[in-house]
Amino acid sequence: MPGLESYLDSLEERLARTVASHPGLVAAVGNEALAAGGKRLRPVLVFLASPADREPSLAAGVAVELVHMATLVHDDLIDRAHFRRGKAAAWSVYGAEAARATGDYLFARAFAELSATGDSRAVAILAHATLCLARGEALQRTQTHDPATTVDAYLERCALKTGKLFEAACRLGGGSGEYGLALGVAFQIADDVLDCSGATIETGKIAGTDLRDGTPTLPLLLAAQRDGVVRRALAGDPLALSNGGTLLRVAATGALERAREVALDYARRARACLNGELYRSELEELTHAVVNRER
């Protein structure tokens, strides 16, 4: 669409510049995280949510992407995940302290970019989203290895860990936060389905990570309700986890299809929030794309 390519080109240049602004180890590690790429979906939301009478904020796009990058670096450290987007995670190469410092640095650079605009409302929006990310991570810790986690508790975690930053991106652009929140939940559910079904070469991570880590995602929770082996594996039973066919058992319960229906419902909710946006058709298409993606 008109202007998006130019916006994303400028975004990449500014991301590189702000990450490199304080040379040293954390900047080098941050640059590797930046070079790993990504969908840049949150900055795209900033652009698409911007009204016709307002120039899409580059600072906001940079800030939400830096916060997202920071959470990935920290999440990999917390989860001891060895790979991210098909490449070695920062902590596994540089160590835990360097990864922790890099995540902190990226958070700091995000708020430096946004505060330089002088827009205190924008800073407050991103600060609230960042707080929600931390709350979501804490909630995930309490739910780990708990197959009795309710679907509502899982959806609350999705809203905090993913939906709130999508919401913030839309609000920073000037659009509907409700759309962003629903889209984020749909995105996370689709991501969790891919963890149970996607090939490593497509997703960039090893399938079944959530099951091995004991993270109760929607497809795993739905499968655990019908299959005792899946339930024990999710609870951390080493014998059940050693069963090489556990993911096949998840699929056999129909949990992947049922979880995807929930993702589609959230995508419909997102579309229902749209009303007169400049890029309404593109925002509608995005709700389909996040659910139907393969990576």
PDB file of C-alpha atoms in Angstrom:
ATOM      1  CA  MET A   1       0.000   0.000   0.000  1.00  0.00           C
ATOM      2  CA  PRO A   2       1.195   3.569  -0.542  1.00  0.00           C
ATOM      3  CA  GLY A   3       3.816   4.638   1.959  1.00  0.00           C
ATOM      4  CA  LEU A   4       4.258   1.359   3.818  1.00  0.00           C
ATOM      5  CA  GLU A   5       7.457   0.249   2.102  1.00  0.00           C
ATOM      6  CA  SER A   6       9.055   3.636   2.713  1.00  0.00           C
ATOM      7  CA  TYR A   7       7.899   3.556   6.335  1.00  0.00           C
ATOM      8  CA  LEU A   8       9.420   0.112   6.917  1.00  0.00           C
ATOM      9  CA  ASP A   9      12.677   1.083   5.205  1.00  0.00           C
ATOM     10  CA  SER A  10      12.959   4.090   7.508  1.00  0.00           C
ATOM     11  CA  LEU A  11      12.027   1.881  10.441  1.00  0.00           C
ATOM     12  CA  GLU A  12      14.896  -0.534   9.743  1.00  0.00           C
ATOM     13  CA  GLU A  13      17.374   2.323   9.462  1.00  0.00           C
ATOM     14  CA  ARG A  14      16.231   3.879  12.722  1.00  0.00           C
ATOM     15  CA  LEU A  15      16.173   0.525  14.543  1.00  0.00           C
ATOM     16  CA  ALA A  16      19.766  -0.096  13.507  1.00  0.00           C
ATOM     17  CA  ARG A  17      20.806   3.395  14.527  1.00  0.00           C
ATOM     18  CA  THR A  18      19.204   3.322  17.969  1.00  0.00           C
ATOM     19  CA  VAL A  19      20.468  -0.175  18.812  1.00  0.00           C
ATOM     20  CA  ALA A  20      24.010   0.869  17.834  1.00  0.00           C
ATOM     21  CA  SER A  21      23.840   4.199  19.689  1.00  0.00           C
ATOM     22  CA  HIS A  22      25.842   2.955  22.698  1.00  0.00           C
ATOM     23  CA  PRO A  23      28.587   0.668  21.326  1.00  0.00           C
ATOM     24  CA  GLY A  24      29.539  -2.352  23.397  1.00  0.00           C
ATOM     25  CA  LEU A  25      28.553  -5.952  24.019  1.00  0.00           C
ATOM     26  CA  VAL A  26      24.856  -5.291  24.599  1.00  0.00           C
ATOM     27  CA  ALA A  27      24.641  -3.231  21.407  1.00  0.00           C
ATOM     28  CA  ALA A  28      26.360  -6.041  19.478  1.00  0.00           C
ATOM     29  CA  VAL A  29      24.003  -8.664  20.892  1.00  0.00           C
ATOM     30  CA  GLY A  30      21.053  -6.359  20.234  1.00  0.00           C
ATOM     31  CA  ASN A  31      22.185  -5.934  16.656  1.00  0.00           C
ATOM     32  CA  GLU A  32      22.180  -9.713  16.212  1.00  0.00           C
ATOM     33  CA  ALA A  33      18.623  -9.851  17.545  1.00  0.00           C
ATOM     34  CA  LEU A  34      17.719  -7.104  15.086  1.00  0.00           C
ATOM     35  CA  ALA A  35      19.438  -8.894  12.192  1.00  0.00           C
ATOM     36  CA  ALA A  36      17.432 -12.052  12.928  1.00  0.00           C
ATOM     37  CA  GLY A  37      14.530 -10.227  11.325  1.00  0.00           C
ATOM     38  CA  GLY A  38      10.887 -10.709  12.126  1.00  0.00           C
ATOM     39  CA  LYS A  39       7.491  -9.809  10.772  1.00  0.00           C
ATOM     40  CA  ARG A  40       7.645  -6.201  12.068  1.00  0.00           C
ATOM     41  CA  LEU A  41       3.930  -6.696  12.619  1.00  0.00           C
ATOM     42  CA  ARG A  42       3.653  -4.243  15.494  1.00  0.00           C
ATOM     43  CA  PRO A  43       5.146  -1.320  13.529  1.00  0.00           C
ATOM     44  CA  VAL A  44       2.884  -2.273  10.628  1.00  0.00           C
ATOM     45  CA  LEU A  45      -0.053  -1.898  13.018  1.00  0.00           C
ATOM     46  CA  VAL A  46       1.181   1.581  13.969  1.00  0.00           C
ATOM     47  CA  PHE A  47       1.161   2.480  10.274  1.00  0.00           C
ATOM     48  CA  LEU A  48      -2.211   0.905   9.462  1.00  0.00           C
ATOM     49  CA  ALA A  49      -3.921   2.391  12.516  1.00  0.00           C
ATOM     50  CA  SER A  50      -2.838   5.948  11.687  1.00  0.00           C
ATOM     51  CA  PRO A  51      -5.702   8.224  10.546  1.00  0.00           C
ATOM     52  CA  ALA A  52      -5.616  10.047   7.239  1.00  0.00           C
ATOM     53  CA  ASP A  53      -4.755  13.393   8.843  1.00  0.00           C
ATOM     54  CA  ARG A  54      -1.758  12.068  10.783  1.00  0.00           C
ATOM     55  CA  GLU A  55       1.678  10.943   9.595  1.00  0.00           C
ATOM     56  CA  PRO A  56       2.425   7.423  10.920  1.00  0.00           C
ATOM     57  CA  SER A  57       4.765   7.756  13.875  1.00  0.00           C
ATOM     58  CA  LEU A  58       8.181   6.270  13.158  1.00  0.00           C
ATOM     59  CA  ALA A  59       9.233   6.666  16.794  1.00  0.00           C
ATOM     60  CA  ALA A  60       6.208   4.645  17.917  1.00  0.00           C
ATOM     61  CA  GLY A  61       6.953   1.890  15.390  1.00  0.00           C
ATOM     62  CA  VAL A  62      10.566   1.702  16.537  1.00  0.00           C
ATOM     63  CA  ALA A  63       9.573   1.701  20.210  1.00  0.00           C
ATOM     64  CA  VAL A  64       7.032  -1.128  20.001  1.00  0.00           C
ATOM     65  CA  GLU A  65       9.423  -3.261  17.943  1.00  0.00           C
ATOM     66  CA  LEU A  66      12.261  -2.703  20.432  1.00  0.00           C
ATOM     67  CA  VAL A  67       9.992  -3.698  23.322  1.00  0.00           C
ATOM     68  CA  HIS A  68       9.010  -6.818  21.389  1.00  0.00           C
ATOM     69  CA  MET A  69      12.666  -7.650  20.700  1.00  0.00           C
ATOM     70  CA  ALA A  70      13.517  -7.142  24.372  1.00  0.00           C
ATOM     71  CA  THR A  71      10.817  -9.562  25.481  1.00  0.00           C
ATOM     72  CA  LEU A  72      12.085 -12.210  23.040  1.00  0.00           C
ATOM     73  CA  VAL A  73      15.626 -11.950  24.399  1.00  0.00           C
ATOM     74  CA  HIS A  74      14.362 -12.188  27.985  1.00  0.00           C
ATOM     75  CA  ASP A  75      11.857 -14.968  27.219  1.00  0.00           C
ATOM     76  CA  ASP A  76      14.547 -17.132  25.630  1.00  0.00           C
ATOM     77  CA  LEU A  77      16.690 -16.653  28.737  1.00  0.00           C
ATOM     78  CA  ILE A  78      13.856 -17.471  31.145  1.00  0.00           C
ATOM     79  CA  ASP A  79      12.732 -20.498  29.128  1.00  0.00           C
ATOM     80  CA  ARG A  80      16.301 -21.587  28.318  1.00  0.00           C
ATOM     81  CA  ALA A  81      15.239 -21.763  24.650  1.00  0.00           C
ATOM     82  CA  HIS A  82      18.298 -22.450  22.511  1.00  0.00           C
ATOM     83  CA  PHE A  83      16.913 -21.167  19.214  1.00  0.00           C
ATOM     84  CA  ARG A  84      14.992 -18.133  17.990  1.00  0.00           C
ATOM     85  CA  ARG A  85      13.924 -17.828  14.333  1.00  0.00           C
ATOM     86  CA  GLY A  86      16.250 -20.686  13.440  1.00  0.00           C
ATOM     87  CA  LYS A  87      19.312 -19.061  15.044  1.00  0.00           C
ATOM     88  CA  ALA A  88      21.016 -19.564  18.387  1.00  0.00           C
ATOM     89  CA  ALA A  89      19.381 -17.566  21.186  1.00  0.00           C
ATOM     90  CA  ALA A  90      21.455 -14.729  22.642  1.00  0.00           C
ATOM     91  CA  TRP A  91      21.877 -16.285  26.095  1.00  0.00           C
ATOM     92  CA  SER A  92      23.142 -19.575  24.636  1.00  0.00           C
ATOM     93  CA  VAL A  93      25.916 -17.727  22.774  1.00  0.00           C
ATOM     94  CA  TYR A  94      26.829 -14.847  25.083  1.00  0.00           C
ATOM     95  CA  GLY A  95      25.611 -16.078  28.463  1.00  0.00           C
ATOM     96  CA  ALA A  96      22.733 -15.218  30.761  1.00  0.00           C
ATOM     97  CA  GLU A  97      24.114 -11.917  32.061  1.00  0.00           C
ATOM     98  CA  ALA A  98      24.739 -10.520  28.578  1.00  0.00           C
ATOM     99  CA  ALA A  99      21.259 -11.565  27.424  1.00  0.00           C
ATOM    100  CA  ARG A 100      19.606 -10.015  30.467  1.00  0.00           C
ATOM    101  CA  ALA A 101      21.518  -6.770  29.967  1.00  0.00           C
ATOM    102  CA  THR A 102      20.683  -6.744  26.252  1.00  0.00           C
ATOM    103  CA  GLY A 103      16.969  -7.069  26.942  1.00  0.00           C
ATOM    104  CA  ASP A 104      17.181  -4.239  29.467  1.00  0.00           C
ATOM    105  CA  TYR A 105      19.108  -2.123  26.945  1.00  0.00           C
ATOM    106  CA  LEU A 106      16.465  -2.660  24.263  1.00  0.00           C
ATOM    107  CA  PHE A 107      13.712  -1.635  26.699  1.00  0.00           C
ATOM    108  CA  ALA A 108      15.679   1.502  27.547  1.00  0.00           C
ATOM    109  CA  ARG A 109      16.233   2.391  23.898  1.00  0.00           C
ATOM    110  CA  ALA A 110      12.507   1.909  23.202  1.00  0.00           C
ATOM    111  CA  PHE A 111      11.492   4.453  25.810  1.00  0.00           C
ATOM    112  CA  ALA A 112      14.301   6.810  24.812  1.00  0.00           C
ATOM    113  CA  GLU A 113      12.922   6.866  21.268  1.00  0.00           C
ATOM    114  CA  LEU A 114       9.363   7.527  22.390  1.00  0.00           C
ATOM    115  CA  SER A 115      10.141  10.024  25.166  1.00  0.00           C
ATOM    116  CA  ALA A 116      12.176  12.109  22.698  1.00  0.00           C
ATOM    117  CA  THR A 117       8.899  12.952  20.930  1.00  0.00           C
ATOM    118  CA  GLY A 118       7.646  14.726  24.041  1.00  0.00           C
ATOM    119  CA  ASP A 119       4.377  12.794  23.860  1.00  0.00           C
ATOM    120  CA  SER A 120       3.703  11.759  27.458  1.00  0.00           C
ATOM    121  CA  ARG A 121       0.486   9.965  26.485  1.00  0.00           C
ATOM    122  CA  ALA A 122       2.404   7.720  24.093  1.00  0.00           C
ATOM    123  CA  VAL A 123       4.978   6.932  26.782  1.00  0.00           C
ATOM    124  CA  ALA A 124       2.163   6.042  29.203  1.00  0.00           C
ATOM    125  CA  ILE A 125       0.545   3.723  26.633  1.00  0.00           C
ATOM    126  CA  LEU A 126       3.773   1.822  26.050  1.00  0.00           C
ATOM    127  CA  ALA A 127       4.628   1.744  29.763  1.00  0.00           C
ATOM    128  CA  HIS A 128       1.245   0.163  30.532  1.00  0.00           C
ATOM    129  CA  ALA A 129       1.741  -2.442  27.803  1.00  0.00           C
ATOM    130  CA  THR A 130       5.210  -3.258  29.134  1.00  0.00           C
ATOM    131  CA  LEU A 131       3.806  -3.732  32.638  1.00  0.00           C
ATOM    132  CA  CYS A 132       1.204  -6.091  31.198  1.00  0.00           C
ATOM    133  CA  LEU A 133       3.962  -8.090  29.502  1.00  0.00           C
ATOM    134  CA  ALA A 134       5.652  -8.578  32.871  1.00  0.00           C
ATOM    135  CA  ARG A 135       2.363  -9.591  34.495  1.00  0.00           C
ATOM    136  CA  GLY A 136       1.739 -12.078  31.701  1.00  0.00           C
ATOM    137  CA  GLU A 137       5.161 -13.628  32.148  1.00  0.00           C
ATOM    138  CA  ALA A 138       4.565 -13.946  35.902  1.00  0.00           C
ATOM    139  CA  LEU A 139       1.193 -15.560  35.221  1.00  0.00           C
ATOM    140  CA  GLN A 140       2.834 -18.060  32.872  1.00  0.00           C
ATOM    141  CA  ARG A 141       5.250 -19.039  35.653  1.00  0.00           C
ATOM    142  CA  THR A 142       2.319 -19.912  37.935  1.00  0.00           C
ATOM    143  CA  GLN A 143       0.608 -21.929  35.185  1.00  0.00           C
ATOM    144  CA  THR A 144       3.668 -23.959  34.139  1.00  0.00           C
ATOM    145  CA  HIS A 145       3.125 -27.743  34.310  1.00  0.00           C
ATOM    146  CA  ASP A 146      -0.507 -27.216  35.332  1.00  0.00           C
ATOM    147  CA  PRO A 147      -2.894 -29.065  32.986  1.00  0.00           C
ATOM    148  CA  ALA A 148      -5.769 -27.833  35.160  1.00  0.00           C
ATOM    149  CA  THR A 149      -5.195 -24.264  33.922  1.00  0.00           C
ATOM    150  CA  THR A 150      -8.538 -22.948  32.714  1.00  0.00           C
ATOM    151  CA  VAL A 151      -9.062 -21.695  29.195  1.00  0.00           C
ATOM    152  CA  ASP A 152     -10.019 -18.306  30.628  1.00  0.00           C
ATOM    153  CA  ALA A 153      -6.714 -18.120  32.523  1.00  0.00           C
ATOM    154  CA  TYR A 154      -4.860 -19.031  29.335  1.00  0.00           C
ATOM    155  CA  LEU A 155      -6.693 -16.335  27.375  1.00  0.00           C
ATOM    156  CA  GLU A 156      -5.873 -13.781  30.088  1.00  0.00           C
ATOM    157  CA  ARG A 157      -2.204 -14.696  29.666  1.00  0.00           C
ATOM    158  CA  CYS A 158      -2.467 -14.282  25.882  1.00  0.00           C
ATOM    159  CA  ALA A 159      -4.000 -10.847  26.328  1.00  0.00           C
ATOM    160  CA  LEU A 160      -1.240  -9.758  28.715  1.00  0.00           C
ATOM    161  CA  LYS A 161       1.769 -11.282  26.953  1.00  0.00           C
ATOM    162  CA  THR A 162       0.766 -10.605  23.349  1.00  0.00           C
ATOM    163  CA  GLY A 163      -2.482  -8.721  22.998  1.00  0.00           C
ATOM    164  CA  LYS A 164      -1.508  -5.682  25.059  1.00  0.00           C
ATOM    165  CA  LEU A 165       1.477  -4.796  22.866  1.00  0.00           C
ATOM    166  CA  PHE A 166      -0.700  -5.164  19.752  1.00  0.00           C
ATOM    167  CA  GLU A 167      -3.230  -2.924  21.470  1.00  0.00           C
ATOM    168  CA  ALA A 168      -0.520  -0.385  22.268  1.00  0.00           C
ATOM    169  CA  ALA A 169       0.722  -0.369  18.659  1.00  0.00           C
ATOM    170  CA  CYS A 170      -2.758   0.457  17.402  1.00  0.00           C
ATOM    171  CA  ARG A 171      -3.326   3.137  20.045  1.00  0.00           C
ATOM    172  CA  LEU A 172       0.058   4.711  19.329  1.00  0.00           C
ATOM    173  CA  GLY A 173      -0.955   4.916  15.690  1.00  0.00           C
ATOM    174  CA  GLY A 174      -4.249   6.514  16.642  1.00  0.00           C
ATOM    175  CA  GLY A 175      -6.559   3.581  15.995  1.00  0.00           C
ATOM    176  CA  SER A 176      -8.648   1.035  17.871  1.00  0.00           C
ATOM    177  CA  GLY A 177      -6.952  -0.630  20.790  1.00  0.00           C
ATOM    178  CA  GLU A 178      -9.796  -3.158  20.957  1.00  0.00           C
ATOM    179  CA  TYR A 179      -8.902  -4.347  17.460  1.00  0.00           C
ATOM    180  CA  GLY A 180      -5.258  -4.769  18.424  1.00  0.00           C
ATOM    181  CA  LEU A 181      -6.056  -6.680  21.606  1.00  0.00           C
ATOM    182  CA  ALA A 182      -8.306  -9.182  19.817  1.00  0.00           C
ATOM    183  CA  LEU A 183      -5.817  -9.535  16.958  1.00  0.00           C
ATOM    184  CA  GLY A 184      -3.005 -10.224  19.422  1.00  0.00           C
ATOM    185  CA  VAL A 185      -4.927 -13.018  21.126  1.00  0.00           C
ATOM    186  CA  ALA A 186      -5.733 -14.564  17.732  1.00  0.00           C
ATOM    187  CA  PHE A 187      -2.052 -14.306  16.802  1.00  0.00           C
ATOM    188  CA  GLN A 188      -0.915 -16.030  20.013  1.00  0.00           C
ATOM    189  CA  ILE A 189      -3.385 -18.892  19.713  1.00  0.00           C
ATOM    190  CA  ALA A 190      -2.255 -19.465  16.118  1.00  0.00           C
ATOM    191  CA  ASP A 191       1.359 -19.422  17.328  1.00  0.00           C
ATOM    192  CA  ASP A 192       0.555 -22.042  19.959  1.00  0.00           C
ATOM    193  CA  VAL A 193      -1.139 -24.255  17.372  1.00  0.00           C
ATOM    194  CA  LEU A 194       1.950 -23.978  15.167  1.00  0.00           C
ATOM    195  CA  ASP A 195       4.113 -25.124  18.081  1.00  0.00           C
ATOM    196  CA  CYS A 196       2.154 -28.375  18.051  1.00  0.00           C
ATOM    197  CA  SER A 197       1.990 -28.802  14.287  1.00  0.00           C
ATOM    198  CA  GLY A 198       4.539 -26.646  12.449  1.00  0.00           C
ATOM    199  CA  ALA A 199       7.739 -28.012  10.948  1.00  0.00           C
ATOM    200  CA  THR A 200      10.953 -26.574  12.406  1.00  0.00           C
ATOM    201  CA  ILE A 201      12.142 -25.369   9.000  1.00  0.00           C
ATOM    202  CA  GLU A 202       8.973 -23.273   8.656  1.00  0.00           C
ATOM    203  CA  THR A 203       8.576 -21.907  12.183  1.00  0.00           C
ATOM    204  CA  GLY A 204      12.249 -21.470  13.081  1.00  0.00           C
ATOM    205  CA  LYS A 205      11.805 -23.337  16.346  1.00  0.00           C
ATOM    206  CA  ILE A 206      11.537 -26.968  17.361  1.00  0.00           C
ATOM    207  CA  ALA A 207       7.970 -28.264  17.422  1.00  0.00           C
ATOM    208  CA  GLY A 208       6.663 -29.290  20.819  1.00  0.00           C
ATOM    209  CA  THR A 209       8.601 -26.697  22.822  1.00  0.00           C
ATOM    210  CA  ASP A 210       5.524 -25.701  24.825  1.00  0.00           C
ATOM    211  CA  LEU A 211       4.811 -29.308  25.777  1.00  0.00           C
ATOM    212  CA  ARG A 212       8.391 -29.947  26.869  1.00  0.00           C
ATOM    213  CA  ASP A 213       8.463 -26.701  28.869  1.00  0.00           C
ATOM    214  CA  GLY A 214       5.108 -27.432  30.463  1.00  0.00           C
ATOM    215  CA  THR A 215       3.526 -24.273  29.057  1.00  0.00           C
ATOM    216  CA  PRO A 216      -0.257 -24.831  29.042  1.00  0.00           C
ATOM    217  CA  THR A 217      -1.379 -23.513  25.670  1.00  0.00           C
ATOM    218  CA  LEU A 218      -4.901 -23.829  24.310  1.00  0.00           C
ATOM    219  CA  PRO A 219      -4.292 -26.868  22.052  1.00  0.00           C
ATOM    220  CA  LEU A 220      -2.437 -28.661  24.860  1.00  0.00           C
ATOM    221  CA  LEU A 221      -5.121 -27.873  27.425  1.00  0.00           C
ATOM    222  CA  LEU A 222      -7.898 -29.053  25.107  1.00  0.00           C
ATOM    223  CA  ALA A 223      -5.965 -32.225  24.285  1.00  0.00           C
ATOM    224  CA  ALA A 224      -5.199 -32.875  27.962  1.00  0.00           C
ATOM    225  CA  GLN A 225      -8.925 -32.900  28.686  1.00  0.00           C
ATOM    226  CA  ARG A 226      -9.294 -35.940  26.414  1.00  0.00           C
ATOM    227  CA  ASP A 227      -5.957 -37.750  26.588  1.00  0.00           C
ATOM    228  CA  GLY A 228      -4.278 -38.855  29.800  1.00  0.00           C
ATOM    229  CA  VAL A 229      -0.830 -39.174  28.222  1.00  0.00           C
ATOM    230  CA  VAL A 230      -0.943 -35.568  27.044  1.00  0.00           C
ATOM    231  CA  ARG A 231      -2.163 -34.489  30.470  1.00  0.00           C
ATOM    232  CA  ARG A 232       0.716 -36.256  32.230  1.00  0.00           C
ATOM    233  CA  ALA A 233       3.243 -34.907  29.716  1.00  0.00           C
ATOM    234  CA  LEU A 234       2.010 -31.358  30.250  1.00  0.00           C
ATOM    235  CA  ALA A 235       2.327 -31.924  34.003  1.00  0.00           C
ATOM    236  CA  GLY A 236       5.980 -32.860  33.486  1.00  0.00           C
ATOM    237  CA  ASP A 237       5.824 -36.666  33.713  1.00  0.00           C
ATOM    238  CA  PRO A 238       9.155 -37.800  32.174  1.00  0.00           C
ATOM    239  CA  LEU A 239       7.693 -41.088  30.911  1.00  0.00           C
ATOM    240  CA  ALA A 240       4.881 -39.326  29.091  1.00  0.00           C
ATOM    241  CA  LEU A 241       7.290 -36.715  27.726  1.00  0.00           C
ATOM    242  CA  SER A 242       9.584 -39.436  26.378  1.00  0.00           C
ATOM    243  CA  ASN A 243       6.724 -40.776  24.282  1.00  0.00           C
ATOM    244  CA  GLY A 244       7.697 -39.640  20.789  1.00  0.00           C
ATOM    245  CA  GLY A 245       4.084 -39.675  19.648  1.00  0.00           C
ATOM    246  CA  THR A 246       2.652 -37.233  22.173  1.00  0.00           C
ATOM    247  CA  LEU A 247       2.186 -34.459  19.619  1.00  0.00           C
ATOM    248  CA  LEU A 248       0.398 -36.927  17.369  1.00  0.00           C
ATOM    249  CA  ARG A 249      -1.917 -37.690  20.277  1.00  0.00           C
ATOM    250  CA  VAL A 250      -2.576 -33.959  20.652  1.00  0.00           C
ATOM    251  CA  ALA A 251      -3.602 -33.788  16.997  1.00  0.00           C
ATOM    252  CA  ALA A 252      -5.722 -36.941  17.287  1.00  0.00           C
ATOM    253  CA  THR A 253      -7.956 -35.308  19.915  1.00  0.00           C
ATOM    254  CA  GLY A 254      -8.996 -32.596  17.453  1.00  0.00           C
ATOM    255  CA  ALA A 255      -7.473 -29.972  19.759  1.00  0.00           C
ATOM    256  CA  LEU A 256      -5.651 -28.187  16.948  1.00  0.00           C
ATOM    257  CA  GLU A 257      -8.849 -27.617  14.992  1.00  0.00           C
ATOM    258  CA  ARG A 258     -10.763 -26.525  18.091  1.00  0.00           C
ATOM    259  CA  ALA A 259      -8.012 -24.114  19.100  1.00  0.00           C
ATOM    260  CA  ARG A 260      -7.926 -22.692  15.600  1.00  0.00           C
ATOM    261  CA  GLU A 261     -11.682 -22.043  15.796  1.00  0.00           C
ATOM    262  CA  VAL A 262     -11.070 -19.939  18.898  1.00  0.00           C
ATOM    263  CA  ALA A 263      -8.361 -18.015  17.029  1.00  0.00           C
ATOM    264  CA  LEU A 264     -10.794 -17.431  14.156  1.00  0.00           C
ATOM    265  CA  ASP A 265     -13.380 -16.152  16.636  1.00  0.00           C
ATOM    266  CA  TYR A 266     -10.905 -13.602  17.992  1.00  0.00           C
ATOM    267  CA  ALA A 267     -10.068 -12.597  14.425  1.00  0.00           C
ATOM    268  CA  ARG A 268     -13.788 -11.979  13.856  1.00  0.00           C
ATOM    269  CA  ARG A 269     -13.927  -9.906  17.032  1.00  0.00           C
ATOM    270  CA  ALA A 270     -11.034  -7.815  15.742  1.00  0.00           C
ATOM    271  CA  ARG A 271     -12.820  -7.152  12.438  1.00  0.00           C
ATOM    272  CA  ALA A 272     -15.965  -6.152  14.334  1.00  0.00           C
ATOM    273  CA  CYS A 273     -13.991  -3.354  16.026  1.00  0.00           C
ATOM    274  CA  LEU A 274     -13.173  -1.638  12.739  1.00  0.00           C
ATOM    275  CA  ASN A 275     -15.152   1.443  11.789  1.00  0.00           C
ATOM    276  CA  GLY A 276     -14.034   3.822   9.063  1.00  0.00           C
ATOM    277  CA  GLU A 277     -10.280   3.261   9.300  1.00  0.00           C
ATOM    278  CA  LEU A 278      -8.207   4.523   6.366  1.00  0.00           C
ATOM    279  CA  TYR A 279      -6.722   1.056   5.828  1.00  0.00           C
ATOM    280  CA  ARG A 280      -9.760  -0.964   6.846  1.00  0.00           C
ATOM    281  CA  SER A 281      -9.425  -3.586   4.089  1.00  0.00           C
ATOM    282  CA  GLU A 282      -5.761  -4.163   4.974  1.00  0.00           C
ATOM    283  CA  LEU A 283      -6.596  -4.443   8.679  1.00  0.00           C
ATOM    284  CA  GLU A 284      -9.338  -6.943   7.842  1.00  0.00           C
ATOM    285  CA  GLU A 285      -6.929  -8.981   5.716  1.00  0.00           C
ATOM    286  CA  LEU A 286      -4.430  -8.983   8.561  1.00  0.00           C
ATOM    287  CA  THR A 287      -6.937 -10.785  10.790  1.00  0.00           C
ATOM    288  CA  HIS A 288      -7.023 -13.617   8.274  1.00  0.00           C
ATOM    289  CA  ALA A 289      -3.272 -13.638   7.762  1.00  0.00           C
ATOM    290  CA  VAL A 290      -2.362 -14.039  11.434  1.00  0.00           C
ATOM    291  CA  VAL A 291      -4.547 -17.123  11.791  1.00  0.00           C
ATOM    292  CA  ASN A 292      -3.695 -18.756   8.475  1.00  0.00           C
ATOM    293  CA  ARG A 293       0.098 -18.272   8.631  1.00  0.00           C
ATOM    294  CA  GLU A 294       2.590 -21.131   8.631  1.00  0.00           C
ATOM    295  CA  ARG A 295       5.320 -19.421  10.678  1.00  0.00           C
TER     296      ARG A 295
END
